[in-house]
Amino acid sequence: MREQLEQIRSRALAELAAEATESAIEDVRVRVLGRAGELTEIMRGMREVPAQERPAIGQLVNQIKTELEARIEALQGKLKEAALERSLTEARLDVTLPGAKIPRGHLHPITLTIENMLRIFNAMGFEIVATRDIEDDFHNFAALNFPPDHPAREMQDTFFLGGGLLLRTHTSNGQIRVMEQRRPPLAIVCPGNCYRRDELSVRASPMFSQIEGFMVDRAGRITMAHLKGVLTEFLRAFFGSDTAVRFRASFFPFTEPSAEVDISCLLCGGKGCRICKHSGWTEILGSGMIHPNVLRAVGYDPAEYQGFAFGLGVDRTALLRLGVEDMRLFFENDVRFLGQFPASNERFA
Amino acid sequence: MKLPLSWLAEFVTVEAEVEEICRRLTVAGVEVENIARVRPAFSDVVVARVLKTERHPNADRLSLCEVEAGPVGRFSVVCGAPNVRAGMITAYARLGSRLMSGVHGQGGVEAIEQAPPLQAAVIRGIKSDGMLCSERELGLSQEHQGILELDEGESGADLASALYLDDTVLEIAITPNRGDCLSVLGLAREVAALFGVKLKEIRLRPGKALKPGSDQVTIAVGIDAPDLCPRYAALPMAAVKIGPSPIWMRRRLELAGMRPINNVVDTTNYVMLALGQPLHAFDYGKLAGGKIIVRRAGNDREITTLDGIQRALMPDDLVIADAEKPVAIAGVMGGGNSEVGAETNTILLESAYFEPMTVARTGRRLALRSEASYRFERGIDREGQVRALYMAAEIIRKIAGGREAGPIVDVDARPAPPREIVLEPGAIGSLLGVELPTAEVSRRLKSLGAWVTSGGKGKLIVAPPSFRPDLNEPADLAEEVARLNGLEEIPAAAPDRRSAAPAAEDPSRIFARASREVMLGCGLTEIKSIAFVASDDNQAYPGIGTGKPVRVANPISAELSELRCSLIPGLVTALRFNLNRQAGAFHGFEIGRVFAMDGEQAAEFERIAGIGYGEYAMGTIGRESISADFFMIKGIVESYLESIPGLAPRSFVAPGATSLAFLHPGKSAAISIEERQIGYLGELHPRAASHLELATPCVIFELDLTAILAYAAAKGRRVELPPRFPAVRRDLALVVEQALPADKVLKTIRESSSNLLESVRLFDVYEGGSLPTGRKSVGIACLYRARDRTLTDSEVNRAHAELIERVRVGLGAELRH
Ligand SMILES: [Zn+2]
């Protein structure tokens, strides 16, 4: 019996040599350790072994079983490791292939420009108020000191809708809408679409975006100096801290004094080029102290309150920032153009 | 306004470079848009007088001339012009001068230098020292019949200067409030004030009238509408010979942007450009009764204007009439019936003040604009009428041979009321934010022509000049004071804001911004489209609401005659644009306003809409891509609605037969919250898709942002702790009618269950196979859980069995095994 066991052991160990294959190992396991295996057979034949030898033989069987099991485990572990190693070298992906994904969309440059501007104004303490596109003559013109038949109305060719309504030609109606409802102190910006009878072309569009802003407080508290301070701060925040800002006298019916605001040309930095007509300056927004007639129209006493207002054209500013010259790009929605803009309004820097 | 600097120099002299003048004007609100240098088409040509002529001994048509050119010298010239004669003043090109052959019109400086210098020539045996020039040879006109003939001129003077050919022209944008700057005088006043110099005095005196009995005429002027025309002055001139104007006049008008007509009309235009006062010349002989009546048109219904067009008059239009009929539309255009022509001998010059509003209203209605109406509309000098007649008379005497045929008739029917603005001390400083001494304020206002006196206690009483109707209150004066030194004088300061509360933002904007972020994450690119569409677009895509489209009363074109009812036409246009440029897929969205009639009133609504076409989720090796279809767009809409906190439950319902006709009837849904439709989604109707030449399904959605915002109104949100006890899942396969919506199945299950059912989810829909036609099998996972204990198998089994029984009855469903 002992010799038989020793034979089984040595044969199995020989077969479980270092280079044994998975199937060879399995063969040994089934033949020796399986349910009908050699060791099981021996255990079954124990009855024929003399009683005093039985414990020793049983111990030997268990010893051989443990030894072979350990050997098999070790061999299988090695084989698995080898198989893994093999598969790792075989299953190499082309990591340059794209991921499986839904490509993100992109924001429209006009939206981006508006949001960037509003972020700055908001941080400067301006409240953001949305107002309406469809207006009446009073809120778009009369209250803003455009008398009927006044040539100033021709600066803005209007779309009429019937019933005394029109499409606003500027976001300045926001001044009237807000001031009718509220009392100073006010610091407000009103973004929105405006409409003028211009065909869509390189330079113009019948629909465009503006941001109107105004700050009103007791007389003497908000002056032309503050207008300059606020707009200079805004323009430097938006265009860069080295931007030169110039204020020059102008005319708008709803402000007095009025000022056009120029910034140093973004292309040439002020040296003069084709884009700035060799002046070194680019006209960027209109502004001024709110006209006393506008204050009267909303029921404010000009002796009691004063403030400034400004209007900023978003589309033209966006063109300037992007360094392109064609307004139509904004409304064609060519994905090859739009795809170049960020995929989120949240900024990473 | 175009301003030749040679003309400006007649009114003011400034020691400054052109660029500096332009810069100062621009920052002061008189924007110089362009500086153009103009040059003659010749060099070194001088004014000369022909002393004597004699026939060329060897040629009949040639003359030998002796010309005298002052300090330049005396010369012998051979000339072939038929008009050459002793005593005439003409143009002499001396040896070495250069000519641009004349045919190229105005030549550049460079071109002139390339022209060959004139050399002495021997013509038919006689030497010619230079030549006498025709207008064509000088590049002035095509005239080549004879040599240039000047009315006057100093021998030896540079011809280019004498004819204003060497000049710089400023192009100036004049804002509508500054009608006073629409003249050389006005701009000269501005320059004088900016540079602190005085205007040159221009002496304008009445000429000597003819003696009674000769050509003298009588004229009666009456103003019947003093509210529209407060002042009317008229001057008759006789013995006028109509003809072309001299070159210097034609040249000036052309440089200023006007076309020369004849010497009388040119004079009225010249004076208007010089002084800003529009003038009109009538043929006196055509005025019935020698009368001028300024009145409303009343019963006169039409007039044929100078351009030969018959114009309809409204009763309130202001006209100039003679004893019988209207002869001009006041300030807008003269009538053909009183036009000055070649036969005219006696003219009547009109110089009037018409109220801006009447000229603007009539001009706009007739779509008739002129240099004159442009000035009247902006407000001319209230006191400038007589002075302009003096200047015109002087010029006409000189260039058209006329004489005053009577005194100026000046009717001042409504004298200008005196204007006074009281400036409180510090008023200007508190508006501008910079302190200016009263004396300085006073000095600046005076330099602009205002009459300034002290009102005591630091007050100033300011009477603005008659040519500045735009100055009416202290703010107007503040602008004048500020702009004179440039706005640089005002410091930039930070406002002192009392409230430190963070600035609020409009809720609809916050909502739109968050919505955009979700759309970007869902793979849609933002587009922007123009709100104007064709009527067909609104019919095809009527949007969510039921209001009629809003029509534009004055559209740019028929294709843009209505305001969009929906954002879909813009998205479809963007899709087509990109497909035409080889894009294989397009996924876009827009947030914007749409418009519809709300009863009789046009109203606006906020929308968000999207479109999907072609590959959506990118595939990769061993993984299929996903293309746009119904469930893709529904997934986007669901993701979007789920991202809105606290949004009320919404339902998707297959559309009725008549609604959403632009969508595939079987692959579309109306979206509602609490029975109110807030939007729709689905595949574009195959007919529309084939019309758009789309090869694969195109899916769209549109949602009412305002409504969603209202339903999302943030309620206090409660947070539930994650459950502590395990859930038990039981699946269920039900065979139901094919048409039964899954939504209905789930809803029935939810309503039938005990409170142990935590959630129910549909995981499979199966049709065909062993199932009878018209039936489908739905696989449903039910999750049971109690919050306070672990459920036993028997508890779950009991609950599930009860649920199955109720659902089977409720839906007429069979259990499938
Ligand atoms: Zn530049």
GROMACS .gro file of N, CA and C in nm, chain A residues 97-98 101 103-108 111 115 118 122 125-128 130-134 148-149 154-155 158-160 187 197-199 207 215 217 221 223-226 228-230 248-251 256-259 292 296 306 331 333-336 338 343-345, chain B residues 26-29 175-177 357 360-361 364 369 430-433 473 475-476 479 483 487 490-498 503-504 506 509 513 516-517 520 523-532 553-556 578 581 586 593 595 604 616-618 620-621:
model
  384
   97LEU      N    1  -0.755   5.603  -3.117
   97LEU     CA    2  -0.892   5.604  -3.167
   97LEU      C    3  -0.980   5.686  -3.071
   98PRO      N    4  -1.088   5.748  -3.124
   98PRO     CA    5  -1.171   5.831  -3.037
   98PRO      C    6  -1.253   5.748  -2.940
  101LYS      N    7  -1.864   5.850  -2.751
  101LYS     CA    8  -1.917   5.965  -2.677
  101LYS      C    9  -2.024   6.036  -2.758
  103PRO      N   10  -2.049   6.391  -2.874
  103PRO     CA   11  -1.966   6.513  -2.875
  103PRO      C   12  -2.047   6.630  -2.821
  104ARG      N   13  -1.987   6.712  -2.737
  104ARG     CA   14  -2.058   6.827  -2.681
  104ARG      C   15  -2.089   6.928  -2.790
  105GLY      N   16  -2.196   7.006  -2.766
  105GLY     CA   17  -2.228   7.116  -2.856
  105GLY      C   18  -2.141   7.237  -2.824
  106HIS      N   19  -2.158   7.342  -2.903
  106HIS     CA   20  -2.079   7.463  -2.883
  106HIS      C   21  -2.169   7.584  -2.868
  107LEU      N   22  -2.121   7.681  -2.791
  107LEU     CA   23  -2.199   7.802  -2.771
  107LEU      C   24  -2.184   7.896  -2.889
  108HIS      N   25  -2.289   7.972  -2.917
  108HIS     CA   26  -2.282   8.071  -3.023
  108HIS      C   27  -2.197   8.190  -2.977
  111THR      N   28  -2.377   8.470  -2.792
  111THR     CA   29  -2.409   8.436  -2.654
  111THR      C   30  -2.286   8.452  -2.566
  115GLU      N   31  -2.259   8.696  -2.254
  115GLU     CA   32  -2.236   8.642  -2.120
  115GLU      C   33  -2.108   8.698  -2.059
  118LEU      N   34  -2.190   9.050  -1.952
  118LEU     CA   35  -2.280   9.057  -1.836
  118LEU      C   36  -2.209   9.014  -1.708
  122ASN      N   37  -2.217   9.246  -1.397
  122ASN     CA   38  -2.273   9.193  -1.274
  122ASN      C   39  -2.174   9.208  -1.159
  125GLY      N   40  -2.161   9.538  -1.007
  125GLY     CA   41  -2.278   9.580  -0.930
  125GLY      C   42  -2.401   9.610  -1.013
  126PHE      N   43  -2.398   9.577  -1.141
  126PHE     CA   44  -2.516   9.602  -1.225
  126PHE      C   45  -2.611   9.483  -1.217
  127GLU      N   46  -2.737   9.515  -1.197
  127GLU     CA   47  -2.842   9.413  -1.198
  127GLU      C   48  -2.878   9.387  -1.344
  128ILE      N   49  -2.912   9.262  -1.377
  128ILE     CA   50  -2.944   9.228  -1.516
  128ILE      C   51  -3.095   9.212  -1.529
  130ALA      N   52  -3.418   9.167  -1.811
  130ALA     CA   53  -3.461   9.143  -1.949
  130ALA      C   54  -3.585   9.226  -1.977
  131THR      N   55  -3.591   9.287  -2.093
  131THR     CA   56  -3.710   9.364  -2.132
  131THR      C   57  -3.759   9.314  -2.267
  132ARG      N   58  -3.862   9.382  -2.320
  132ARG     CA   59  -3.932   9.324  -2.433
  132ARG      C   60  -3.882   9.370  -2.570
  133ASP      N   61  -3.906   9.286  -2.671
  133ASP     CA   62  -3.868   9.318  -2.809
  133ASP      C   63  -3.977   9.401  -2.878
  134ILE      N   64  -4.103   9.366  -2.848
  134ILE     CA   65  -4.214   9.440  -2.909
  134ILE      C   66  -4.243   9.560  -2.820
  148PRO      N   67  -4.183  11.343  -3.249
  148PRO     CA   68  -4.232  11.292  -3.376
  148PRO      C   69  -4.170  11.370  -3.492
  149ASP      N   70  -4.143  11.307  -3.601
  149ASP     CA   71  -4.086  11.370  -3.721
  149ASP      C   72  -3.946  11.428  -3.700
  154GLU      N   73  -3.456  10.905  -3.794
  154GLU     CA   74  -3.407  10.842  -3.916
  154GLU      C   75  -3.276  10.768  -3.894
  155MET      N   76  -3.210  10.796  -3.781
  155MET     CA   77  -3.088  10.722  -3.752
  155MET      C   78  -3.124  10.574  -3.732
  158THR      N   79  -3.715  10.182  -3.860
  158THR     CA   80  -3.793  10.097  -3.771
  158THR      C   81  -3.883   9.998  -3.844
  159PHE      N   82  -3.901   9.879  -3.788
  159PHE     CA   83  -4.003   9.784  -3.833
  159PHE      C   84  -4.131   9.809  -3.754
  160PHE      N   85  -4.242   9.828  -3.825
  160PHE     CA   86  -4.370   9.850  -3.757
  160PHE      C   87  -4.455   9.724  -3.765
  187ALA      N   88  -2.875  10.053  -1.078
  187ALA     CA   89  -2.762  10.018  -1.164
  187ALA      C   90  -2.805   9.895  -1.240
  197ARG      N   91  -3.428   9.818  -4.008
  197ARG     CA   92  -3.453   9.776  -4.147
  197ARG      C   93  -3.326   9.778  -4.231
  198ASP      N   94  -3.234   9.690  -4.200
  198ASP     CA   95  -3.113   9.673  -4.280
  198ASP      C   96  -3.114   9.531  -4.333
  199GLU      N   97  -3.078   9.515  -4.459
  199GLU     CA   98  -3.067   9.380  -4.513
  199GLU      C   99  -2.947   9.312  -4.448
  207MET      N  100  -3.155   9.208  -3.742
  207MET     CA  101  -3.169   9.177  -3.599
  207MET      C  102  -3.030   9.170  -3.539
  215MET      N  103  -2.717  10.395  -1.475
  215MET     CA  104  -2.697  10.409  -1.332
  215MET      C  105  -2.759  10.543  -1.294
  217ASP      N  106  -2.902  10.797  -0.964
  217ASP     CA  107  -2.905  10.821  -0.819
  217ASP      C  108  -2.942  10.967  -0.797
  221ARG      N  109  -2.473  11.267  -0.744
  221ARG     CA  110  -2.406  11.145  -0.697
  221ARG      C  111  -2.352  11.061  -0.813
  223THR      N  112  -2.212  11.122  -1.188
  223THR     CA  113  -2.174  11.228  -1.281
  223THR      C  114  -2.109  11.169  -1.405
  224MET      N  115  -2.076  11.258  -1.497
  224MET     CA  116  -2.005  11.219  -1.619
  224MET      C  117  -1.870  11.154  -1.583
  225ALA      N  118  -1.811  11.196  -1.473
  225ALA     CA  119  -1.684  11.136  -1.431
  225ALA      C  120  -1.706  10.988  -1.397
  226HIS      N  121  -1.822  10.957  -1.336
  226HIS     CA  122  -1.850  10.816  -1.305
  226HIS      C  123  -1.879  10.737  -1.431
  228LYS      N  124  -1.738  10.788  -1.710
  228LYS     CA  125  -1.605  10.757  -1.765
  228LYS      C  126  -1.539  10.645  -1.685
  229GLY      N  127  -1.551  10.653  -1.554
  229GLY     CA  128  -1.487  10.554  -1.469
  229GLY      C  129  -1.543  10.414  -1.494
  230VAL      N  130  -1.676  10.405  -1.496
  230VAL     CA  131  -1.740  10.274  -1.510
  230VAL      C  132  -1.711  10.214  -1.647
  248ARG      N  133  -1.545  11.100  -2.679
  248ARG     CA  134  -1.559  11.222  -2.757
  248ARG      C  135  -1.705  11.262  -2.765
  249ALA      N  136  -1.727  11.392  -2.770
  249ALA     CA  137  -1.863  11.446  -2.768
  249ALA      C  138  -1.941  11.394  -2.887
  250SER      N  139  -2.070  11.370  -2.867
  250SER     CA  140  -2.153  11.324  -2.976
  250SER      C  141  -2.297  11.363  -2.947
  251PHE      N  142  -2.388  11.297  -3.016
  251PHE     CA  143  -2.529  11.330  -2.996
  251PHE      C  144  -2.613  11.204  -2.993
  256GLU      N  145  -2.755  11.386  -2.258
  256GLU     CA  146  -2.701  11.522  -2.269
  256GLU      C  147  -2.620  11.550  -2.144
  257PRO      N  148  -2.492  11.571  -2.151
  257PRO     CA  149  -2.404  11.556  -2.267
  257PRO      C  150  -2.397  11.410  -2.313
  258SER      N  151  -2.362  11.395  -2.443
  258SER     CA  152  -2.347  11.262  -2.500
  258SER      C  153  -2.201  11.238  -2.536
  259ALA      N  154  -2.161  11.113  -2.532
  259ALA     CA  155  -2.023  11.081  -2.570
  259ALA      C  156  -2.017  10.949  -2.643
  292PRO      N  157  -3.260  11.522  -1.935
  292PRO     CA  158  -3.367  11.560  -1.840
  292PRO      C  159  -3.505  11.522  -1.893
  296ARG      N  160  -3.796  11.317  -1.701
  296ARG     CA  161  -3.933  11.369  -1.686
  296ARG      C  162  -4.035  11.267  -1.736
  306GLN      N  163  -3.020  11.221  -1.120
  306GLN     CA  164  -2.947  11.221  -1.244
  306GLN      C  165  -2.871  11.091  -1.257
  331PHE      N  166  -2.524   8.438  -3.845
  331PHE     CA  167  -2.660   8.389  -3.869
  331PHE      C  168  -2.665   8.272  -3.967
  333ASN      N  169  -2.483   7.998  -3.916
  333ASN     CA  170  -2.474   7.881  -3.828
  333ASN      C  171  -2.397   7.767  -3.891
  334ASP      N  172  -2.289   7.799  -3.956
  334ASP     CA  173  -2.199   7.699  -4.014
  334ASP      C  174  -2.126   7.629  -3.899
  335VAL      N  175  -2.143   7.496  -3.891
  335VAL     CA  176  -2.081   7.425  -3.778
  335VAL      C  177  -1.928   7.434  -3.781
  336ARG      N  178  -1.873   7.459  -3.897
  336ARG     CA  179  -1.727   7.473  -3.903
  336ARG      C  180  -1.682   7.603  -3.837
  338LEU      N  181  -1.906   7.761  -3.586
  338LEU     CA  182  -1.954   7.750  -3.448
  338LEU      C  183  -1.871   7.651  -3.366
  343ALA      N  184  -1.744   7.479  -2.545
  343ALA     CA  185  -1.855   7.387  -2.528
  343ALA      C  186  -1.921   7.408  -2.393
  344SER      N  187  -1.890   7.519  -2.329
  344SER     CA  188  -1.954   7.549  -2.201
  344SER      C  189  -1.939   7.697  -2.174
  345ASN      N  190  -2.035   7.752  -2.101
  345ASN     CA  191  -2.023   7.891  -2.063
  345ASN      C  192  -1.937   7.905  -1.938
  375THR      N  193  -1.328  11.629  -3.411
  375THR     CA  194  -1.384  11.498  -3.383
  375THR      C  195  -1.414  11.479  -3.235
  376VAL      N  196  -1.320  11.512  -3.148
  376VAL     CA  197  -1.347  11.490  -3.005
  376VAL      C  198  -1.452  11.588  -2.954
  377ALA      N  199  -1.474  11.696  -3.028
  377ALA     CA  200  -1.576  11.793  -2.986
  377ALA      C  201  -1.714  11.756  -3.042
  378GLY      N  202  -1.724  11.641  -3.108
  378GLY     CA  203  -1.855  11.597  -3.154
  378GLY      C  204  -1.884  11.627  -3.300
  524THR      N  205  -2.416  11.539  -3.661
  524THR     CA  206  -2.526  11.475  -3.588
  524THR      C  207  -2.653  11.560  -3.603
  525PRO      N  208  -2.772  11.497  -3.588
  525PRO     CA  209  -2.897  11.568  -3.621
  525PRO      C  210  -2.922  11.693  -3.537
  526ASN      N  211  -2.857  11.705  -3.423
  526ASN     CA  212  -2.880  11.824  -3.339
  526ASN      C  213  -2.798  11.944  -3.385
  706MET      N  214  -4.047  12.076  -3.834
  706MET     CA  215  -4.144  11.966  -3.837
  706MET      C  216  -4.225  11.964  -3.967
  709ALA      N  217  -4.004  11.836  -4.246
  709ALA     CA  218  -3.974  11.694  -4.228
  709ALA      C  219  -4.095  11.608  -4.265
  710ARG      N  220  -4.212  11.649  -4.220
  710ARG     CA  221  -4.332  11.569  -4.241
  710ARG      C  222  -4.365  11.560  -4.390
  713ARG      N  223  -4.092  11.365  -4.586
  713ARG     CA  224  -4.096  11.221  -4.565
  713ARG      C  225  -4.213  11.161  -4.643
  718ARG      N  226  -3.615  11.441  -5.063
  718ARG     CA  227  -3.515  11.501  -4.975
  718ARG      C  228  -3.423  11.587  -5.060
  779SER      N  229  -2.173  11.959  -1.107
  779SER     CA  230  -2.235  11.841  -1.047
  779SER      C  231  -2.284  11.744  -1.153
  780LEU      N  232  -2.297  11.789  -1.276
  780LEU     CA  233  -2.335  11.697  -1.382
  780LEU      C  234  -2.210  11.631  -1.442
  781LEU      N  235  -2.106  11.711  -1.458
  781LEU     CA  236  -1.985  11.659  -1.524
  781LEU      C  237  -1.891  11.589  -1.428
  782GLY      N  238  -1.899  11.625  -1.302
  782GLY     CA  239  -1.806  11.566  -1.207
  782GLY      C  240  -1.670  11.632  -1.210
  822GLU      N  241  -3.150  12.391  -2.217
  822GLU     CA  242  -3.148  12.379  -2.072
  822GLU      C  243  -3.006  12.356  -2.022
  824ALA      N  244  -2.835  12.119  -1.905
  824ALA     CA  245  -2.760  12.001  -1.950
  824ALA      C  246  -2.699  12.027  -2.089
  825ASP      N  247  -2.773  12.102  -2.173
  825ASP     CA  248  -2.721  12.133  -2.306
  825ASP      C  249  -2.594  12.219  -2.295
  828GLU      N  250  -2.290  12.020  -2.191
  828GLU     CA  251  -2.225  11.951  -2.302
  828GLU      C  252  -2.133  12.046  -2.378
  832ARG      N  253  -1.738  11.977  -2.414
  832ARG     CA  254  -1.678  11.931  -2.539
  832ARG      C  255  -1.571  12.027  -2.592
  836LEU      N  256  -1.338  11.581  -2.375
  836LEU     CA  257  -1.388  11.519  -2.252
  836LEU      C  258  -1.275  11.466  -2.165
  839ILE      N  259  -1.250  11.573  -1.803
  839ILE     CA  260  -1.329  11.513  -1.696
  839ILE      C  261  -1.255  11.390  -1.644
  840PRO      N  262  -1.236  11.381  -1.512
  840PRO     CA  263  -1.164  11.264  -1.461
  840PRO      C  264  -1.251  11.140  -1.467
  841ALA      N  265  -1.190  11.023  -1.464
  841ALA     CA  266  -1.266  10.899  -1.453
  841ALA      C  267  -1.273  10.862  -1.305
  842ALA      N  268  -1.393  10.839  -1.255
  842ALA     CA  269  -1.408  10.813  -1.111
  842ALA      C  270  -1.500  10.694  -1.089
  843ALA      N  271  -1.479  10.624  -0.979
  843ALA     CA  272  -1.567  10.511  -0.945
  843ALA      C  273  -1.686  10.564  -0.869
  844PRO      N  274  -1.806  10.521  -0.906
  844PRO     CA  275  -1.923  10.571  -0.834
  844PRO      C  276  -1.927  10.518  -0.691
  845ASP      N  277  -1.986  10.598  -0.605
  845ASP     CA  278  -2.001  10.559  -0.465
  845ASP      C  279  -2.136  10.491  -0.451
  846ARG      N  280  -2.136  10.360  -0.443
  846ARG     CA  281  -2.262  10.287  -0.439
  846ARG      C  282  -2.296  10.252  -0.295
  847ARG      N  283  -2.415  10.297  -0.254
  847ARG     CA  284  -2.452  10.277  -0.114
  847ARG      C  285  -2.484  10.132  -0.084
  852ALA      N  286  -2.567   9.215  -0.695
  852ALA     CA  287  -2.659   9.254  -0.802
  852ALA      C  288  -2.741   9.134  -0.846
  853ALA      N  289  -2.869   9.157  -0.863
  853ALA     CA  290  -2.960   9.049  -0.900
  853ALA      C  291  -2.950   9.021  -1.049
  855ASP      N  292  -3.193   8.860  -1.380
  855ASP     CA  293  -3.326   8.821  -1.423
  855ASP      C  294  -3.340   8.668  -1.422
  858ARG      N  295  -3.302   8.480  -1.746
  858ARG     CA  296  -3.166   8.469  -1.799
  858ARG      C  297  -3.088   8.357  -1.731
  862ARG      N  298  -2.942   8.035  -1.926
  862ARG     CA  299  -2.801   7.999  -1.921
  862ARG      C  300  -2.784   7.853  -1.880
  865ARG      N  301  -2.889   7.623  -2.160
  865ARG     CA  302  -2.786   7.614  -2.262
  865ARG      C  303  -2.681   7.509  -2.223
  866GLU      N  304  -2.646   7.513  -2.097
  866GLU     CA  305  -2.541   7.422  -2.050
  866GLU      C  306  -2.586   7.276  -2.067
  869LEU      N  307  -2.573   7.182  -2.440
  869LEU     CA  308  -2.436   7.157  -2.485
  869LEU      C  309  -2.392   7.017  -2.444
  872GLY      N  310  -2.507   6.750  -2.653
  872GLY     CA  311  -2.447   6.744  -2.786
  872GLY      C  312  -2.506   6.839  -2.888
  873LEU      N  313  -2.587   6.935  -2.844
  873LEU     CA  314  -2.645   7.028  -2.940
  873LEU      C  315  -2.564   7.158  -2.942
  874THR      N  316  -2.541   7.210  -3.062
  874THR     CA  317  -2.466   7.335  -3.079
  874THR      C  318  -2.565   7.451  -3.090
  875GLU      N  319  -2.532   7.560  -3.024
  875GLU     CA  320  -2.624   7.673  -3.023
  875GLU      C  321  -2.621   7.747  -3.157
  876ILE      N  322  -2.737   7.780  -3.208
  876ILE     CA  323  -2.744   7.861  -3.330
  876ILE      C  324  -2.818   7.990  -3.299
  877LYS      N  325  -2.809   8.084  -3.392
  877LYS     CA  326  -2.884   8.208  -3.378
  877LYS      C  327  -2.946   8.237  -3.514
  878SER      N  328  -3.077   8.255  -3.516
  878SER     CA  329  -3.141   8.285  -3.644
  878SER      C  330  -3.217   8.416  -3.632
  879ILE      N  331  -3.245   8.473  -3.748
  879ILE     CA  332  -3.311   8.602  -3.753
  879ILE      C  333  -3.461   8.581  -3.739
  880ALA      N  334  -3.527   8.669  -3.665
  880ALA     CA  335  -3.667   8.647  -3.626
  880ALA      C  336  -3.766   8.665  -3.742
  881PHE      N  337  -3.719   8.711  -3.857
  881PHE     CA  338  -3.811   8.734  -3.969
  881PHE      C  339  -3.819   8.609  -4.057
  902ALA      N  340  -4.541   9.539  -4.088
  902ALA     CA  341  -4.608   9.632  -4.179
  902ALA      C  342  -4.515   9.676  -4.292
  903ASN      N  343  -4.385   9.688  -4.264
  903ASN     CA  344  -4.289   9.735  -4.365
  903ASN      C  345  -4.170   9.640  -4.373
  904PRO      N  346  -4.195   9.517  -4.420
  904PRO     CA  347  -4.085   9.419  -4.422
  904PRO      C  348  -3.979   9.456  -4.525
  905ILE      N  349  -3.859   9.399  -4.508
  905ILE     CA  350  -3.752   9.419  -4.605
  905ILE      C  351  -3.789   9.351  -4.736
  927ASN      N  352  -2.584   7.355  -4.353
  927ASN     CA  353  -2.468   7.270  -4.322
  927ASN      C  354  -2.464   7.145  -4.411
  930ARG      N  355  -2.309   7.204  -4.724
  930ARG     CA  356  -2.163   7.219  -4.715
  930ARG      C  357  -2.099   7.090  -4.665
  935PHE      N  358  -2.610   6.711  -3.813
  935PHE     CA  359  -2.625   6.844  -3.753
  935PHE      C  360  -2.715   6.833  -3.632
  942ARG      N  361  -3.680   8.430  -2.881
  942ARG     CA  362  -3.818   8.473  -2.871
  942ARG      C  363  -3.894   8.442  -2.998
  944PHE      N  364  -4.305   8.498  -3.178
  944PHE     CA  365  -4.408   8.602  -3.174
  944PHE      C  366  -4.540   8.548  -3.225
  953GLU      N  367  -4.487   8.837  -2.743
  953GLU     CA  368  -4.363   8.761  -2.760
  953GLU      C  369  -4.351   8.655  -2.651
  965TYR      N  370  -2.535   6.074  -3.404
  965TYR     CA  371  -2.547   6.151  -3.280
  965TYR      C  372  -2.440   6.109  -3.180
  966ALA      N  373  -2.453   5.982  -3.129
  966ALA     CA  374  -2.348   5.932  -3.039
  966ALA      C  375  -2.246   5.861  -3.126
  967MET      N  376  -2.120   5.902  -3.111
  967MET     CA  377  -2.016   5.845  -3.196
  967MET      C  378  -1.994   5.700  -3.162
  969THR      N  379  -1.750   5.343  -3.202
  969THR     CA  380  -1.607   5.321  -3.212
  969THR      C  381  -1.590   5.175  -3.251
  970ILE      N  382  -1.468   5.120  -3.244
  970ILE     CA  383  -1.446   4.983  -3.289
  970ILE      C  384  -1.536   4.890  -3.207
   0.00000   0.00000   0.00000
